[in-house]
mmCIF file of N, CA and C in Angstrom:
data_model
loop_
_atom_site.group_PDB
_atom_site.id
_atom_site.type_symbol
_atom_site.label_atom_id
_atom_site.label_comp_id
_atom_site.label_asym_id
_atom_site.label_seq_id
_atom_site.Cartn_x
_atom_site.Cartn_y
_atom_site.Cartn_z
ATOM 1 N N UNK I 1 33.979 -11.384 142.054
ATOM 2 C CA UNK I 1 33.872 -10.082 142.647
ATOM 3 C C UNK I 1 32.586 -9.438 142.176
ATOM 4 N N UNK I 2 31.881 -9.119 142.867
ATOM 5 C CA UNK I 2 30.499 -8.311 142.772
ATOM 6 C C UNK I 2 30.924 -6.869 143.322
ATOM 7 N N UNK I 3 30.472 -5.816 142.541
ATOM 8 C CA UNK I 3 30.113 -4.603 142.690
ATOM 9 C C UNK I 3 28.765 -4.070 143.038
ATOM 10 N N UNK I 4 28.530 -4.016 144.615
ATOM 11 C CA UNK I 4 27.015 -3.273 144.970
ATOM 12 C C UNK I 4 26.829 -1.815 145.706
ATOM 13 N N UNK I 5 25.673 -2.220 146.133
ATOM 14 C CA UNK I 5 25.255 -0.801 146.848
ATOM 15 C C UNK I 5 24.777 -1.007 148.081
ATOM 16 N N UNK I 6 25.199 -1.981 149.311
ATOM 17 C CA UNK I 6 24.684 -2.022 150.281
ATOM 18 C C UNK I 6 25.506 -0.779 151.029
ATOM 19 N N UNK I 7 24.141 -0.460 152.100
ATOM 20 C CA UNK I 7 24.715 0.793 152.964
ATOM 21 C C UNK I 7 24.447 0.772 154.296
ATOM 22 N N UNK I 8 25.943 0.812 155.130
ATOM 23 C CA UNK I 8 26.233 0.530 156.599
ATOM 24 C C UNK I 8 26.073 1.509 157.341
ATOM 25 N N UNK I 9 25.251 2.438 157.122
ATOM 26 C CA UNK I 9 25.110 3.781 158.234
ATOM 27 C C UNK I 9 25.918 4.712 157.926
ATOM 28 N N UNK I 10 27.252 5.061 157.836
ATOM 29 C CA UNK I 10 27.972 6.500 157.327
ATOM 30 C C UNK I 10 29.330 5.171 156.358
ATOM 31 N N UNK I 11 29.244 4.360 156.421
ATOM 32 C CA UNK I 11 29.804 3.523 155.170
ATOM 33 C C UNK I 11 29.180 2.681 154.641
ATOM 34 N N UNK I 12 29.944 2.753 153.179
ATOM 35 C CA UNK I 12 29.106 1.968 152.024
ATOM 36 C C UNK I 12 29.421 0.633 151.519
ATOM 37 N N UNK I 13 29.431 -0.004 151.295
ATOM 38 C CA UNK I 13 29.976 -1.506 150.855
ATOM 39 C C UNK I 13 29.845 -1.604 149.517
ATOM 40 N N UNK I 14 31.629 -0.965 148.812
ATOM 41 C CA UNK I 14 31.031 -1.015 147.422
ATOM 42 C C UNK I 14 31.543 -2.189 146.522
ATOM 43 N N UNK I 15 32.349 -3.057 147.122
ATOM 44 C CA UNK I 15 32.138 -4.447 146.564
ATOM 45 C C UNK I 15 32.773 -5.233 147.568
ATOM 46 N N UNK I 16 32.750 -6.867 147.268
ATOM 47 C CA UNK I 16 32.065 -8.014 148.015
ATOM 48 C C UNK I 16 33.442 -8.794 147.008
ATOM 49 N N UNK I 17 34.011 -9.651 147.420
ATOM 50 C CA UNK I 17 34.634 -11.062 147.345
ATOM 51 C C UNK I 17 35.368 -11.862 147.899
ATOM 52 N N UNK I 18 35.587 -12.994 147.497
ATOM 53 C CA UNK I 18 35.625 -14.265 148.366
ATOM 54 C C UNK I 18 37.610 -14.421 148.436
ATOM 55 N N UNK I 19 38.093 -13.591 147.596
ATOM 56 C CA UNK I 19 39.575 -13.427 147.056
ATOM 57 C C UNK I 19 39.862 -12.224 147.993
ATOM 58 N N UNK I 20 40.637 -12.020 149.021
ATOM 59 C CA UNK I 20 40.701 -10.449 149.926
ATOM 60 C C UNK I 20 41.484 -9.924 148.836
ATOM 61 N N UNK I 21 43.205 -10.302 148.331
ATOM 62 C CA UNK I 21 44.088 -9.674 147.148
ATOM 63 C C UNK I 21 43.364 -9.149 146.470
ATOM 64 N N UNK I 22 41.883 -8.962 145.803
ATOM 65 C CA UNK I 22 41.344 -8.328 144.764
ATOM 66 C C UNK I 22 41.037 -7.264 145.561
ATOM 67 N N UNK I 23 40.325 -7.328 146.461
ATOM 68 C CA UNK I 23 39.955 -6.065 147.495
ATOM 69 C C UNK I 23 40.895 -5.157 147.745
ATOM 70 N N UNK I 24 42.288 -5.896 148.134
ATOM 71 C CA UNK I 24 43.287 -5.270 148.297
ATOM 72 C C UNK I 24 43.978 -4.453 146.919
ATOM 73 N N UNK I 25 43.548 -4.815 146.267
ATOM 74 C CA UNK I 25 44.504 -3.932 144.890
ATOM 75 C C UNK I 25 43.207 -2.268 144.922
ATOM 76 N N UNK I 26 41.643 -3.152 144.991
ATOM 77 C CA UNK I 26 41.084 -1.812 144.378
ATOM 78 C C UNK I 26 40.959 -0.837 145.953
ATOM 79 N N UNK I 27 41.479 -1.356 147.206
ATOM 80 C CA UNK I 27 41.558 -0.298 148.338
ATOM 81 C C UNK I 27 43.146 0.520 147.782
ATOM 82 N N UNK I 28 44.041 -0.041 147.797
ATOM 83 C CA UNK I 28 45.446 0.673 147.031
ATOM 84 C C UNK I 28 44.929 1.498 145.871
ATOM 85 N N UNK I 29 43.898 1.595 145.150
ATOM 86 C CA UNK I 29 43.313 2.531 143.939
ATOM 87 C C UNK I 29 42.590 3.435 144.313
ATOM 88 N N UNK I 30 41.807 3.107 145.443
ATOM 89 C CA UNK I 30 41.165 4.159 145.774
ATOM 90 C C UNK I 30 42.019 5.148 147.127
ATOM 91 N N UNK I 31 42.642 4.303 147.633
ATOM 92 C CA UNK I 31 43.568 5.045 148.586
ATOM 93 C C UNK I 31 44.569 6.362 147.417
ATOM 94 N N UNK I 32 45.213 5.858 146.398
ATOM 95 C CA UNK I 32 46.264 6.217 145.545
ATOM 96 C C UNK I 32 45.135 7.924 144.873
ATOM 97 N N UNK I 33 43.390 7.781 144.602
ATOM 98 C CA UNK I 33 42.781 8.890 145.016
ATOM 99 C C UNK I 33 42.395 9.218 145.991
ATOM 100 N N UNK I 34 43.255 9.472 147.016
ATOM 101 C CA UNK I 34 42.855 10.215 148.087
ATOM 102 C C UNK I 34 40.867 9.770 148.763
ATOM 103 N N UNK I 35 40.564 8.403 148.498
ATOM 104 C CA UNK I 35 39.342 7.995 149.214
ATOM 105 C C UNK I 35 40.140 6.979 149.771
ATOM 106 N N UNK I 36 39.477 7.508 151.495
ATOM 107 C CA UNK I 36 39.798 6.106 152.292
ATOM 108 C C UNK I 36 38.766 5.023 152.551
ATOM 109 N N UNK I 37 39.794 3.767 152.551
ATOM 110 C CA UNK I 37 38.740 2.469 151.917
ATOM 111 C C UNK I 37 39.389 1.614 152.885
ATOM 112 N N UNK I 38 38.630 0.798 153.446
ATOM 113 C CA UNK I 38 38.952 -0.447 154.406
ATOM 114 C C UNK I 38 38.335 -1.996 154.335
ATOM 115 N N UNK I 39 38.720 -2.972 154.223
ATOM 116 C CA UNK I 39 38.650 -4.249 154.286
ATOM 117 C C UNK I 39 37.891 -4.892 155.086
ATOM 118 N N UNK I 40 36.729 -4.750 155.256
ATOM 119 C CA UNK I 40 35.928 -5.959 156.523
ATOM 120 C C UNK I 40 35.567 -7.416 156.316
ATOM 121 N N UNK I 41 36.542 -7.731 157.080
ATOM 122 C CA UNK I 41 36.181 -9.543 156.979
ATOM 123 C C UNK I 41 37.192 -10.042 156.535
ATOM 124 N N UNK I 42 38.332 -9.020 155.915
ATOM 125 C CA UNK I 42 39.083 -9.458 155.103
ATOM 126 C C UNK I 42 40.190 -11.056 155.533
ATOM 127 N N UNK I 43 40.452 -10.742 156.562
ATOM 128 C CA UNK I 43 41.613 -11.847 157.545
ATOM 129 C C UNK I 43 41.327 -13.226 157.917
ATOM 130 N N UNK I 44 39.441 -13.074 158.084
ATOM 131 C CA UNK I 44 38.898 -14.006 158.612
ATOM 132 C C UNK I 44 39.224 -15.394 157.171
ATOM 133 N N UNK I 45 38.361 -14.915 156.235
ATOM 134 C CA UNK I 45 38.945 -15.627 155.259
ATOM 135 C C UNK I 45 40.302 -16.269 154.789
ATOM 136 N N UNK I 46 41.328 -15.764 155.347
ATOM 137 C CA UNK I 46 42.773 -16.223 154.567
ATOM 138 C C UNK I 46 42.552 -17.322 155.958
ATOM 139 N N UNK I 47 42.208 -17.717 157.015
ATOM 140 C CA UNK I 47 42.231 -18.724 158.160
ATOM 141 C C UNK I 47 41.110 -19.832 157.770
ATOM 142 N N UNK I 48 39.935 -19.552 157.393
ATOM 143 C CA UNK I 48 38.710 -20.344 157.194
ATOM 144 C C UNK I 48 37.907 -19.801 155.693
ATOM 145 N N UNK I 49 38.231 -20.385 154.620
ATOM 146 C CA UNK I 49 38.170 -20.122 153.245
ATOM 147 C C UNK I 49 36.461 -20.299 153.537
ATOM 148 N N UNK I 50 35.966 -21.712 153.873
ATOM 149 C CA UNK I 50 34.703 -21.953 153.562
ATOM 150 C C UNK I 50 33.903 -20.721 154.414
ATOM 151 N N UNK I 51 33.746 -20.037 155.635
ATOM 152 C CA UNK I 51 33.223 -18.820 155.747
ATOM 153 C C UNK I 51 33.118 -18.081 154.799
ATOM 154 N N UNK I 52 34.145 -17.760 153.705
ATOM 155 C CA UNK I 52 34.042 -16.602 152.869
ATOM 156 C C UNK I 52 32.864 -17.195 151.772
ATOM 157 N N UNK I 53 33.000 -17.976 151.830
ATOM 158 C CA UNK I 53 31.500 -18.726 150.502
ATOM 159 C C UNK I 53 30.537 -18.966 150.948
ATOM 160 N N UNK I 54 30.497 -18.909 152.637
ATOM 161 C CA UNK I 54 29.022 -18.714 153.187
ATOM 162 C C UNK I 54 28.246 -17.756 153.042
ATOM 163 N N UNK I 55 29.478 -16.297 153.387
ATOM 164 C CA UNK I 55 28.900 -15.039 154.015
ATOM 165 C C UNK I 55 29.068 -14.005 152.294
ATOM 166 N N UNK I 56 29.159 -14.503 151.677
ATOM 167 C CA UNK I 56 29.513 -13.880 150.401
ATOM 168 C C UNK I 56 30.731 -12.790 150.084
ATOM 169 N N UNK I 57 31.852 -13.187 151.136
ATOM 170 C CA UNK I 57 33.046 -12.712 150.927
ATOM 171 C C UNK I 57 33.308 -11.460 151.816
ATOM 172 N N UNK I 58 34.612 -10.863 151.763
ATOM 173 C CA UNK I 58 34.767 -9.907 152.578
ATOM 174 C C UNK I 58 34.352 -8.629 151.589
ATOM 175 N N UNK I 59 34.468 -7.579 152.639
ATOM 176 C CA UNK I 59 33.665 -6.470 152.145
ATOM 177 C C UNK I 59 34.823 -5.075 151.821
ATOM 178 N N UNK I 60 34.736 -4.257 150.498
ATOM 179 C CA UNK I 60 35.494 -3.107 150.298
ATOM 180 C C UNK I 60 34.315 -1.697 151.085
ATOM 181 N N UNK I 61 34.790 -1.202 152.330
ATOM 182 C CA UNK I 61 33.831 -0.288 152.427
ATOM 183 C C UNK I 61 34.329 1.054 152.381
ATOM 184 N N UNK I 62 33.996 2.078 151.580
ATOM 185 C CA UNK I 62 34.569 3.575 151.925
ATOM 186 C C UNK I 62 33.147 4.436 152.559
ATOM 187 N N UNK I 63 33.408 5.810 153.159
ATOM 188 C CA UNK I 63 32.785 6.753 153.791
ATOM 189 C C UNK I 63 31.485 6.954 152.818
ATOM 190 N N UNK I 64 30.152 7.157 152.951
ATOM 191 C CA UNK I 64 29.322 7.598 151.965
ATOM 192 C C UNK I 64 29.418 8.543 151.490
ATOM 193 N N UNK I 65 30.096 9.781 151.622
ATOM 194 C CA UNK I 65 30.596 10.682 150.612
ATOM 195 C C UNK I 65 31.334 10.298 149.944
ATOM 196 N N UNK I 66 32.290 8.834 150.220
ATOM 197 C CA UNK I 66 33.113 8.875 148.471
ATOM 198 C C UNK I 66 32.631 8.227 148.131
ATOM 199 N N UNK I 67 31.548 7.488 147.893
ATOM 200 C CA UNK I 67 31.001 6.311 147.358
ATOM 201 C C UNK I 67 30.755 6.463 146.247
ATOM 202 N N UNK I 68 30.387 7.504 145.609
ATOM 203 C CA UNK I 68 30.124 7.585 144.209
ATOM 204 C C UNK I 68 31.108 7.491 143.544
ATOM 205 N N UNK I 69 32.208 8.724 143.734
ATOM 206 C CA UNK I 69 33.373 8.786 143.121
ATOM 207 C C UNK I 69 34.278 7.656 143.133
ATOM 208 N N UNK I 70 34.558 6.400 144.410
ATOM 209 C CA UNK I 70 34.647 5.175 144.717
ATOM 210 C C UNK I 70 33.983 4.295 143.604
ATOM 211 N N UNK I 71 32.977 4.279 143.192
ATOM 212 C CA UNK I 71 32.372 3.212 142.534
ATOM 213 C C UNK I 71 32.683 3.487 140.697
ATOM 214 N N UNK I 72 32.663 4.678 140.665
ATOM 215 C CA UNK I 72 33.067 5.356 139.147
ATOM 216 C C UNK I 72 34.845 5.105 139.010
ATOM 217 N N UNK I 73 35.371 4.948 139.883
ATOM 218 C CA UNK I 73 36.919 4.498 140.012
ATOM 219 C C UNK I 73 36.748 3.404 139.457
ATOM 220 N N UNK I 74 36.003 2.340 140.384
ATOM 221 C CA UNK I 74 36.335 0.553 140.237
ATOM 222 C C UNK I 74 35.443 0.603 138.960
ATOM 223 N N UNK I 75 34.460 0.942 138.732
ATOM 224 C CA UNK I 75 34.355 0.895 137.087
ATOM 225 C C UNK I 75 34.761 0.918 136.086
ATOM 226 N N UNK I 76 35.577 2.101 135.895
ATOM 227 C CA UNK I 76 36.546 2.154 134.945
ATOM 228 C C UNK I 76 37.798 1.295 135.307
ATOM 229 N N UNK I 77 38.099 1.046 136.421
ATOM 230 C CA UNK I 77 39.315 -0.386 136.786
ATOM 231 C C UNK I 77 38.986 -1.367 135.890
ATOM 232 N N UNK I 78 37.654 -1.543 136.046
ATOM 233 C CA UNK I 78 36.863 -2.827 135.586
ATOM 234 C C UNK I 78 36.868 -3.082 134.008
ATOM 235 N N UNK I 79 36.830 -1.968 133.656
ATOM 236 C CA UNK I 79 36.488 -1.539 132.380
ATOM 237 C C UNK I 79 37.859 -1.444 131.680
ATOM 238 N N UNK I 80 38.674 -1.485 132.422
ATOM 239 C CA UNK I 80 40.486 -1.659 131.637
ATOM 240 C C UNK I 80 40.735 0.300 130.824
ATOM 241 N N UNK I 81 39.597 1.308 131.704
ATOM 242 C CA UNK I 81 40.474 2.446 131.153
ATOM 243 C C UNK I 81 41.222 3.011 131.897
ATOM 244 N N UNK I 82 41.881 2.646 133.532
ATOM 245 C CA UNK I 82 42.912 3.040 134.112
ATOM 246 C C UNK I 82 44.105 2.174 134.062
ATOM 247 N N UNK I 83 45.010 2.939 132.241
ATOM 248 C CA UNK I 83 45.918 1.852 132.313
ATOM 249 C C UNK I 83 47.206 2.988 132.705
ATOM 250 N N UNK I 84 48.264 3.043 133.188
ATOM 251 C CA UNK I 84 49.036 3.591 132.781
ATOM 252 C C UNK I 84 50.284 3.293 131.759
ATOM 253 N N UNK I 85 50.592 4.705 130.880
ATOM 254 C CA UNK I 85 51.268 4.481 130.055
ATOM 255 C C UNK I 85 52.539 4.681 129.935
ATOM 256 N N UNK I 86 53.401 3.559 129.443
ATOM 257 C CA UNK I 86 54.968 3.287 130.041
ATOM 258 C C UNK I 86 55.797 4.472 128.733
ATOM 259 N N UNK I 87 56.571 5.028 129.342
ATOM 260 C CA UNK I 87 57.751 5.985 129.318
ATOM 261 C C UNK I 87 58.564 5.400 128.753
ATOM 262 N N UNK I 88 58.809 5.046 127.230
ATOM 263 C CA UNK I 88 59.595 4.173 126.027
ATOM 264 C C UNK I 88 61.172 4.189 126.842
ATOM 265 N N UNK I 89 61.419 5.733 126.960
ATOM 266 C CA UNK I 89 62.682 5.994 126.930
ATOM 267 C C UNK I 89 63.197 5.283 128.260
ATOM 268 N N UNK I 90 62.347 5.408 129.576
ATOM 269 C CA UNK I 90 62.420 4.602 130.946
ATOM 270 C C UNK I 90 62.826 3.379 130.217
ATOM 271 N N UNK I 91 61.929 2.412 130.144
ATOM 272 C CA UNK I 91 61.992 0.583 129.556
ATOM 273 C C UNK I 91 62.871 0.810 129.102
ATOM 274 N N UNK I 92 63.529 1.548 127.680
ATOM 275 C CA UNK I 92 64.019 0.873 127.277
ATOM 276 C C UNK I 92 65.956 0.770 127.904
ATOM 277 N N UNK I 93 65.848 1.993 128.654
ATOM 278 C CA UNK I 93 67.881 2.181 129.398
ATOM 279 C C UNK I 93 66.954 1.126 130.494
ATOM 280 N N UNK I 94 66.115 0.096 130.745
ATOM 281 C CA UNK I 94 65.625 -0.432 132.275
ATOM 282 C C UNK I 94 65.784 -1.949 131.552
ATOM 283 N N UNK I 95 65.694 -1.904 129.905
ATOM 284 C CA UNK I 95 66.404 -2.840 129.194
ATOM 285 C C UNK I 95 67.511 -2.951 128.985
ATOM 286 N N UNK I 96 68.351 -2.324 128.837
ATOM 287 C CA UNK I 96 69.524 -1.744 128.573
ATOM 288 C C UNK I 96 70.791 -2.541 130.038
ATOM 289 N N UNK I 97 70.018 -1.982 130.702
ATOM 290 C CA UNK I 97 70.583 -2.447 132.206
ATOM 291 C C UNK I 97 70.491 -4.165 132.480
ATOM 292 N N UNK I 98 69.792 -4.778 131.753
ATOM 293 C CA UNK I 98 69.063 -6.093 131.894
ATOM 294 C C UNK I 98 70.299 -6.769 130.993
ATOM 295 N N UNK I 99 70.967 -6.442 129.851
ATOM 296 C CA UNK I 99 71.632 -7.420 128.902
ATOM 297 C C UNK I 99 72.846 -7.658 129.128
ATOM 298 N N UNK I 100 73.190 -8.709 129.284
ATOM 299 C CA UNK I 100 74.729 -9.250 129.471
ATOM 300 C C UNK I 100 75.140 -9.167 128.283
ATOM 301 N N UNK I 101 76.695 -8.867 128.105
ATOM 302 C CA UNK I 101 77.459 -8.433 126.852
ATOM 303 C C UNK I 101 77.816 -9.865 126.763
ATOM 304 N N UNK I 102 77.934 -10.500 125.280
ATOM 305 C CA UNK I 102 78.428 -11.346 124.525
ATOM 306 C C UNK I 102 79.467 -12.284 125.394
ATOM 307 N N UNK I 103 80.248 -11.581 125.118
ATOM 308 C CA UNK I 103 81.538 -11.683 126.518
ATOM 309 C C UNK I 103 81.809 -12.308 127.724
ATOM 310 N N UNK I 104 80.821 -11.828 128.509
ATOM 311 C CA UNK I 104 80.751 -12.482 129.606
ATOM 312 C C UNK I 104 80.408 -13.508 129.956
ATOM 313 N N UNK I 105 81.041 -14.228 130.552
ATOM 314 C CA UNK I 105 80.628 -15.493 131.463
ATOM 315 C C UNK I 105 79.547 -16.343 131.917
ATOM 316 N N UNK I 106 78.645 -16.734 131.714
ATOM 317 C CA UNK I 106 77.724 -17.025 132.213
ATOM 318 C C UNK I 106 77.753 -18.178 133.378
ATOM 319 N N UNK I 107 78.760 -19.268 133.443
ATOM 320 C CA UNK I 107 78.756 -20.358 134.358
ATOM 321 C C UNK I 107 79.005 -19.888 135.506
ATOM 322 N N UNK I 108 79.166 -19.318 136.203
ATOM 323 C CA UNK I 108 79.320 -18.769 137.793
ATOM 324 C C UNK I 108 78.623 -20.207 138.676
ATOM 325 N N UNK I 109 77.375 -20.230 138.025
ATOM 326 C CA UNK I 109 76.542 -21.323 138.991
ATOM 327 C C UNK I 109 76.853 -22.578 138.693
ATOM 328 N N UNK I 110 77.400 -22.836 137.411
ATOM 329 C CA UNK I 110 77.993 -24.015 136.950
ATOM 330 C C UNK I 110 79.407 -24.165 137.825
ATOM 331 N N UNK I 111 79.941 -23.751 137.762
ATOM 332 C CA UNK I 111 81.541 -23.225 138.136
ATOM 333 C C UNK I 111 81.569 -23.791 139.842
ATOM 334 N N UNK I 112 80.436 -23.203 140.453
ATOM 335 C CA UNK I 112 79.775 -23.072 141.839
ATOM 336 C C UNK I 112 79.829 -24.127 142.284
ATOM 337 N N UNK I 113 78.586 -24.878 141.440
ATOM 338 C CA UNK I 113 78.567 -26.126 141.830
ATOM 339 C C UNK I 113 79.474 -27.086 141.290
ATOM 340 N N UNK I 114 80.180 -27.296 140.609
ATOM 341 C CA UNK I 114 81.742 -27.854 140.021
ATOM 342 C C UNK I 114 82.165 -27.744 141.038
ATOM 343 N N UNK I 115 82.611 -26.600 141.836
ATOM 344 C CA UNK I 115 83.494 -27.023 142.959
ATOM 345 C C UNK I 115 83.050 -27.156 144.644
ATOM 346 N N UNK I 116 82.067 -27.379 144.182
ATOM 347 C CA UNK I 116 81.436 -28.327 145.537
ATOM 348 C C UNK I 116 81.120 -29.359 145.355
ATOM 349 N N UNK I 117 80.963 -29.813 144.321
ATOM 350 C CA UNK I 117 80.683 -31.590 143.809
ATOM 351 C C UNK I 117 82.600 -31.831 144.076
ATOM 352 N N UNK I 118 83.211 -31.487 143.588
ATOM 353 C CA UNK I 118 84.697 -31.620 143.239
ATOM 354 C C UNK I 118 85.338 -31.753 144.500
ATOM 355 N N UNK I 119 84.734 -30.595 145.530
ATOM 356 C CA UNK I 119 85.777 -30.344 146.908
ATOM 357 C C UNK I 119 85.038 -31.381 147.545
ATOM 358 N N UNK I 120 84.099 -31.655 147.594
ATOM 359 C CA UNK I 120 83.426 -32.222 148.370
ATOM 360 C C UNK I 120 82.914 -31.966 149.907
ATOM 361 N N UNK I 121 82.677 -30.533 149.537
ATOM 362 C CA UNK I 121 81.940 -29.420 150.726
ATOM 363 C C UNK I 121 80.559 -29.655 150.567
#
């Protein structure tokens, strides 16, 4: 993934790769701030891979007014300081919900297939 500065007339092309899913996460980041961002080329690639290594990949383009604020986003993406930070007390009743008690049963799928080997269904 390359981060540039080519400029399409009232949009900007502020990065380039050969992977569209990467494009796609930082258009969902910049969409999630209120800049709208669109995918060119993106489709062609998931049909004909070797195009995308010709043409140097599909393109992230937003409006030239957000381009700055757009490019200072995927920077700091880049840079690992847009992390968000998890809510102990959330995880941990989201753990809580996750543990089977001692007790219980676990063969269901054993059990399952026991009696379809057995019935002979």
């Amino acid at each position: 993934m390359t981060v540039n500065a080519d400029s399409n007339g009232d949009f900007d092309t502020i990065a380039r790769s050969t992977v569209p899913s990467e494009l796609a996460v930082m258009k969902a980041l910049l969409e999630s701030e209120r800049i709208p961002a669109f995918i060119v080329d993106g489709g062609i690639y998931q049909l004909y891979f070797l195009i995308a290594v010709v043409t140097g990949g599909a393109r992230l383009q937003v409006a030239s007014e957000y381009a700055a604020a757009a490019r200072r986003i995927l920077a700091d993406f880049a840079a690992g300081q847009l992390m968000i930070e998890e809510d102990d007390s959330a995880a941990e009743a989201e753990e809580q919900k996750n543990i089977v008690p001692a007790d219980k049963p676990k063969g269901r799928a054993l059990g399952a297939a026991l009696l379809f080997f057995l019935g002979g269904g």
